[in-house]
mmCIF file of C-alpha atoms in Angstrom:
data_model
loop_
_atom_site.group_PDB
_atom_site.id
_atom_site.type_symbol
_atom_site.label_atom_id
_atom_site.label_comp_id
_atom_site.label_asym_id
_atom_site.label_seq_id
_atom_site.Cartn_x
_atom_site.Cartn_y
_atom_site.Cartn_z
ATOM 1 C CA MET A 1 26.625 -12.911 -35.015
ATOM 2 C CA SER A 2 23.029 -14.211 -35.225
ATOM 3 C CA GLY A 3 23.368 -15.589 -31.886
ATOM 4 C CA GLN A 4 24.572 -12.502 -30.531
ATOM 5 C CA VAL A 5 21.599 -10.688 -32.339
ATOM 6 C CA ARG A 6 19.153 -13.325 -30.814
ATOM 7 C CA THR A 7 20.507 -12.630 -27.280
ATOM 8 C CA MET A 8 20.349 -9.015 -27.437
ATOM 9 C CA ARG A 9 16.886 -9.125 -28.768
ATOM 10 C CA TYR A 10 15.837 -11.197 -25.803
ATOM 11 C CA ILE A 11 17.395 -9.062 -23.610
ATOM 12 C CA LEU A 12 15.526 -6.035 -24.980
ATOM 13 C CA PHE A 13 12.281 -7.753 -24.832
ATOM 14 C CA CYS A 14 12.820 -8.568 -21.003
ATOM 15 C CA LEU A 15 13.396 -5.155 -20.434
ATOM 16 C CA LEU A 16 10.632 -3.924 -22.210
ATOM 17 C CA SER A 17 8.016 -6.340 -20.532
ATOM 18 C CA LEU A 18 9.628 -5.318 -17.325
ATOM 19 C CA SER A 19 8.775 -1.491 -18.167
ATOM 20 C CA LEU A 20 5.331 -2.226 -19.235
ATOM 21 C CA ASN A 21 4.656 -4.430 -16.078
ATOM 22 C CA ARG A 22 5.933 -1.868 -14.130
ATOM 23 C CA ASN A 23 3.415 0.678 -15.457
ATOM 24 C CA LEU A 24 0.410 -1.856 -15.465
ATOM 25 C CA ALA A 25 -2.194 -0.504 -13.562
ATOM 26 C CA PHE A 26 -5.274 -2.233 -11.948
ATOM 27 C CA VAL A 27 -8.975 -0.764 -12.437
ATOM 28 C CA LEU A 28 -11.337 -0.543 -9.685
ATOM 29 C CA ASP A 29 -15.017 -0.404 -10.539
ATOM 30 C CA LYS A 30 -18.457 -1.697 -9.716
ATOM 31 C CA GLN A 31 -17.413 -5.211 -10.726
ATOM 32 C CA ASN A 32 -14.166 -5.033 -9.024
ATOM 33 C CA PRO A 33 -14.811 -2.719 -6.094
ATOM 34 C CA TYR A 34 -11.577 -3.689 -4.136
ATOM 35 C CA SER A 35 -8.318 -5.346 -4.182
ATOM 36 C CA GLN A 36 -6.032 -6.969 -1.324
ATOM 37 C CA PHE A 37 -2.696 -7.208 -0.576
ATOM 38 C CA ARG A 38 -0.496 -8.487 2.012
ATOM 39 C CA LYS A 39 0.455 -6.607 5.177
ATOM 40 C CA TRP A 40 2.434 -3.598 5.300
ATOM 41 C CA ASN A 41 5.319 -3.678 7.729
ATOM 42 C CA ALA A 42 4.669 -0.368 9.241
ATOM 43 C CA GLY A 43 6.759 -0.681 11.894
ATOM 44 C CA LEU A 44 8.041 2.735 13.577
ATOM 45 C CA ASN A 45 9.905 3.642 10.192
ATOM 46 C CA GLY A 46 7.770 2.135 7.460
ATOM 47 C CA THR A 47 6.968 3.839 4.091
ATOM 48 C CA LEU A 48 3.929 3.100 1.670
ATOM 49 C CA GLU A 49 3.690 4.241 -2.108
ATOM 50 C CA LEU A 50 1.298 4.172 -4.803
ATOM 51 C CA GLU A 51 0.131 5.952 -7.786
ATOM 52 C CA PHE A 52 -3.346 6.793 -8.717
ATOM 53 C CA LYS A 53 -5.639 8.563 -11.051
ATOM 54 C CA THR A 54 -9.529 9.041 -11.028
ATOM 55 C CA ASP A 55 -12.321 11.615 -12.017
ATOM 56 C CA GLN A 56 -13.906 10.955 -8.983
ATOM 57 C CA PRO A 57 -13.720 13.448 -6.269
ATOM 58 C CA ASN A 58 -14.361 10.997 -3.143
ATOM 59 C CA GLY A 59 -13.472 7.363 -2.567
ATOM 60 C CA LEU A 60 -11.653 4.971 -0.325
ATOM 61 C CA LEU A 61 -8.029 4.549 -1.709
ATOM 62 C CA LEU A 62 -6.417 2.429 1.068
ATOM 63 C CA TYR A 63 -7.161 0.588 4.394
ATOM 64 C CA THR A 64 -5.143 -1.416 6.952
ATOM 65 C CA ASP A 65 -5.673 -1.722 10.690
ATOM 66 C CA ASP A 66 -4.254 -3.743 13.781
ATOM 67 C CA GLY A 67 -7.105 -6.497 13.378
ATOM 68 C CA GLY A 68 -9.899 -4.466 15.298
ATOM 69 C CA THR A 69 -8.042 -2.806 18.486
ATOM 70 C CA TYR A 70 -7.028 0.985 17.988
ATOM 71 C CA ASP A 71 -4.400 1.370 15.309
ATOM 72 C CA PHE A 72 -5.345 1.858 11.564
ATOM 73 C CA PHE A 73 -4.538 3.853 8.378
ATOM 74 C CA GLU A 74 -7.107 5.072 6.129
ATOM 75 C CA LEU A 75 -6.215 6.896 3.089
ATOM 76 C CA LYS A 76 -9.083 8.486 0.931
ATOM 77 C CA LEU A 77 -10.243 11.405 -1.407
ATOM 78 C CA VAL A 78 -12.224 13.783 -0.250
ATOM 79 C CA ASN A 79 -13.679 16.557 -2.507
ATOM 80 C CA GLY A 80 -10.568 15.852 -4.637
ATOM 81 C CA ALA A 81 -8.029 16.241 -1.766
ATOM 82 C CA LEU A 82 -6.117 13.237 -0.216
ATOM 83 C CA ARG A 83 -6.940 12.668 3.576
ATOM 84 C CA LEU A 84 -4.971 10.205 5.594
ATOM 85 C CA ARG A 85 -6.581 9.590 9.029
ATOM 86 C CA TYR A 86 -4.651 7.393 11.359
ATOM 87 C CA ASN A 87 -4.492 6.122 14.977
ATOM 88 C CA LEU A 88 -1.303 4.765 16.578
ATOM 89 C CA GLY A 89 -3.173 4.379 20.280
ATOM 90 C CA GLY A 90 -3.182 8.136 21.067
ATOM 91 C CA GLY A 91 -6.031 9.244 19.615
ATOM 92 C CA ALA A 92 -6.965 9.767 15.616
ATOM 93 C CA GLN A 93 -4.984 12.404 13.357
ATOM 94 C CA ILE A 94 -5.665 13.792 10.040
ATOM 95 C CA ILE A 95 -3.469 15.030 7.284
ATOM 96 C CA THR A 96 -5.051 16.462 4.151
ATOM 97 C CA VAL A 97 -2.740 17.257 1.049
ATOM 98 C CA GLY A 98 -3.527 18.396 -2.465
ATOM 99 C CA ASN A 99 -6.835 19.774 -4.403
ATOM 100 C CA ASN A 100 -8.322 18.683 -7.509
ATOM 101 C CA LEU A 101 -6.665 15.403 -7.599
ATOM 102 C CA ASN A 102 -9.584 13.757 -9.572
ATOM 103 C CA ASP A 103 -8.150 15.300 -12.756
ATOM 104 C CA GLY A 104 -7.589 12.049 -14.563
ATOM 105 C CA HIS A 105 -3.724 12.454 -14.499
ATOM 106 C CA TRP A 106 -1.712 10.156 -12.314
ATOM 107 C CA HIS A 107 -0.532 11.066 -8.719
ATOM 108 C CA LYS A 108 2.140 9.794 -6.607
ATOM 109 C CA VAL A 109 1.577 9.489 -2.809
ATOM 110 C CA GLN A 110 3.891 8.116 -0.105
ATOM 111 C CA VAL A 111 2.823 7.541 3.472
ATOM 112 C CA GLY A 112 5.966 7.637 5.835
ATOM 113 C CA ARG A 113 6.626 6.799 9.584
ATOM 114 C CA ARG A 114 9.487 7.845 11.787
ATOM 115 C CA ASP A 115 8.645 6.957 15.332
ATOM 116 C CA GLU A 116 5.879 9.517 16.338
ATOM 117 C CA HIS A 117 5.612 11.590 13.309
ATOM 118 C CA THR A 118 3.680 10.359 10.140
ATOM 119 C CA SER A 119 3.784 12.191 6.880
ATOM 120 C CA LEU A 120 1.755 12.379 3.705
ATOM 121 C CA SER A 121 3.322 13.254 0.385
ATOM 122 C CA VAL A 122 1.202 13.727 -2.930
ATOM 123 C CA ASP A 123 3.335 14.930 -6.067
ATOM 124 C CA GLY A 124 6.117 15.966 -3.938
ATOM 125 C CA SER A 125 3.829 18.355 -1.331
ATOM 126 C CA THR A 126 4.531 16.970 2.161
ATOM 127 C CA GLN A 127 2.319 17.498 5.467
ATOM 128 C CA SER A 128 3.413 15.613 8.902
ATOM 129 C CA LYS A 129 1.862 15.355 12.294
ATOM 130 C CA ALA A 130 3.193 13.756 15.683
ATOM 131 C CA SER A 131 1.255 11.116 17.541
ATOM 132 C CA ARG A 132 0.468 11.590 21.130
ATOM 133 C CA GLY A 133 1.462 8.860 23.290
ATOM 134 C CA LYS A 134 4.405 6.606 24.193
ATOM 135 C CA GLU A 135 4.307 3.718 21.877
ATOM 136 C CA PHE A 136 4.121 4.156 18.116
ATOM 137 C CA ASP A 137 4.222 0.839 16.634
ATOM 138 C CA PHE A 138 1.516 0.023 14.375
ATOM 139 C CA GLY A 139 -0.310 -2.830 15.897
ATOM 140 C CA LYS A 140 1.404 -6.508 15.899
ATOM 141 C CA PHE A 141 2.417 -7.684 12.498
ATOM 142 C CA ASN A 142 1.161 -11.278 13.234
ATOM 143 C CA THR A 143 -2.332 -9.812 13.910
ATOM 144 C CA ASN A 144 -2.744 -6.757 11.479
ATOM 145 C CA SER A 145 -4.980 -6.833 8.474
ATOM 146 C CA ASP A 146 -4.113 -7.088 5.079
ATOM 147 C CA VAL A 147 -4.046 -4.034 2.877
ATOM 148 C CA PHE A 148 -7.118 -3.140 1.462
ATOM 149 C CA ILE A 149 -7.204 -0.760 -1.848
ATOM 150 C CA GLY A 150 -10.327 0.784 -3.205
ATOM 151 C CA GLY A 151 -13.048 -0.532 -0.534
ATOM 152 C CA ILE A 152 -13.418 -3.172 1.998
ATOM 153 C CA PRO A 153 -14.749 -6.677 1.283
ATOM 154 C CA SER A 154 -18.506 -7.072 2.109
ATOM 155 C CA SER A 155 -17.798 -9.874 4.401
ATOM 156 C CA TYR A 156 -16.789 -7.006 7.164
ATOM 157 C CA ASN A 157 -20.385 -6.038 7.218
ATOM 158 C CA SER A 158 -21.376 -8.837 9.659
ATOM 159 C CA LYS A 159 -18.223 -8.393 11.790
ATOM 160 C CA LEU A 160 -17.466 -4.958 12.286
ATOM 161 C CA THR A 161 -15.826 -5.460 15.583
ATOM 162 C CA THR A 162 -12.928 -6.683 13.614
ATOM 163 C CA LEU A 163 -12.281 -3.264 12.489
ATOM 164 C CA ALA A 164 -10.370 -0.575 14.236
ATOM 165 C CA LEU A 165 -12.538 1.997 12.364
ATOM 166 C CA PRO A 166 -15.836 0.358 11.555
ATOM 167 C CA SER A 167 -17.166 3.314 9.752
ATOM 168 C CA VAL A 168 -14.634 2.499 7.024
ATOM 169 C CA ILE A 169 -17.396 -0.043 5.761
ATOM 170 C CA PHE A 170 -19.749 2.831 4.783
ATOM 171 C CA GLU A 171 -17.224 4.983 2.880
ATOM 172 C CA PRO A 172 -17.548 5.372 -0.960
ATOM 173 C CA LYS A 173 -15.638 2.931 -3.019
ATOM 174 C CA PHE A 174 -12.620 4.486 -4.966
ATOM 175 C CA ARG A 175 -13.248 4.410 -8.773
ATOM 176 C CA GLY A 176 -10.186 4.582 -10.760
ATOM 177 C CA SER A 177 -6.978 3.145 -11.520
ATOM 178 C CA VAL A 178 -3.964 2.124 -9.074
ATOM 179 C CA ARG A 179 -0.428 1.144 -9.945
ATOM 180 C CA ASN A 180 3.128 0.598 -8.221
ATOM 181 C CA LEU A 181 1.986 -0.319 -4.998
ATOM 182 C CA VAL A 182 5.265 -0.588 -2.918
ATOM 183 C CA TYR A 183 6.012 -1.275 0.885
ATOM 184 C CA SER A 184 7.883 -3.986 3.032
ATOM 185 C CA ASP A 185 5.256 -6.835 3.716
ATOM 186 C CA LEU A 186 7.830 -8.749 6.147
ATOM 187 C CA PRO A 187 9.763 -7.533 9.354
ATOM 188 C CA GLY A 188 13.695 -6.948 8.147
ATOM 189 C CA GLN A 189 12.565 -6.797 4.578
ATOM 190 C CA PRO A 190 12.940 -3.801 2.206
ATOM 191 C CA PRO A 191 10.108 -2.453 0.396
ATOM 192 C CA ARG A 192 9.081 -4.108 -2.875
ATOM 193 C CA ARG A 193 6.318 -4.009 -5.414
ATOM 194 C CA GLN A 194 3.203 -5.689 -4.409
ATOM 195 C CA GLU A 195 1.235 -8.238 -6.168
ATOM 196 C CA LEU A 196 -2.512 -9.081 -5.375
ATOM 197 C CA ARG A 197 -2.910 -11.329 -2.434
ATOM 198 C CA HIS A 198 -6.085 -13.042 -3.877
ATOM 199 C CA SER A 199 -6.418 -13.241 -7.802
ATOM 200 C CA ARG A 200 -9.820 -11.976 -9.385
ATOM 201 C CA ASP A 201 -11.059 -10.978 -12.493
ATOM 202 C CA LEU A 202 -9.436 -7.347 -12.172
ATOM 203 C CA LYS A 203 -9.228 -4.974 -15.275
ATOM 204 C CA TYR A 204 -5.833 -4.023 -16.123
ATOM 205 C CA GLY A 205 -4.532 -0.876 -18.045
ATOM 206 C CA VAL A 206 -1.799 1.784 -18.162
#
């Protein structure tokens, strides 16, 4: 009987640890202005999800591109609304969703792709647009950049030509917390919860 009790306690401990880990958020501030994750396999039908909370009305939440040619995804807060600016080769498009998102509460975000259509959802409210052109793949996976959350590394200041959207380097940094970043990071693989590409002294919270 005691063995069964120990087993049950161990199972409960594992489940509790998993639950806490899922809700663990990393904090972005002046000491930790950005975080870096594996490439997003956006393809033609990829999705990317995350949750954030902040009390700041402006800030770069996410950026990734094709290595400096045309294609990019830039997700940022502008006066408390979430704005997705992106280019899939046929010209930049902008989708804006939400308001007062700097209220200090958690907000769930999803960026979705389906061929020429791209959508942005915030807390269940969705807007979408169609890209112009004939090719809608997001760059080439092997040469695409990593996913940056909160800002861009300062090393890009001296190599702006490697950014498809050079002005992103001048965007205000996101200040707040992010958790549950989920997307596919390899061709043919399902979305999964992402971990930091490079370990740094980030702060964590819930």
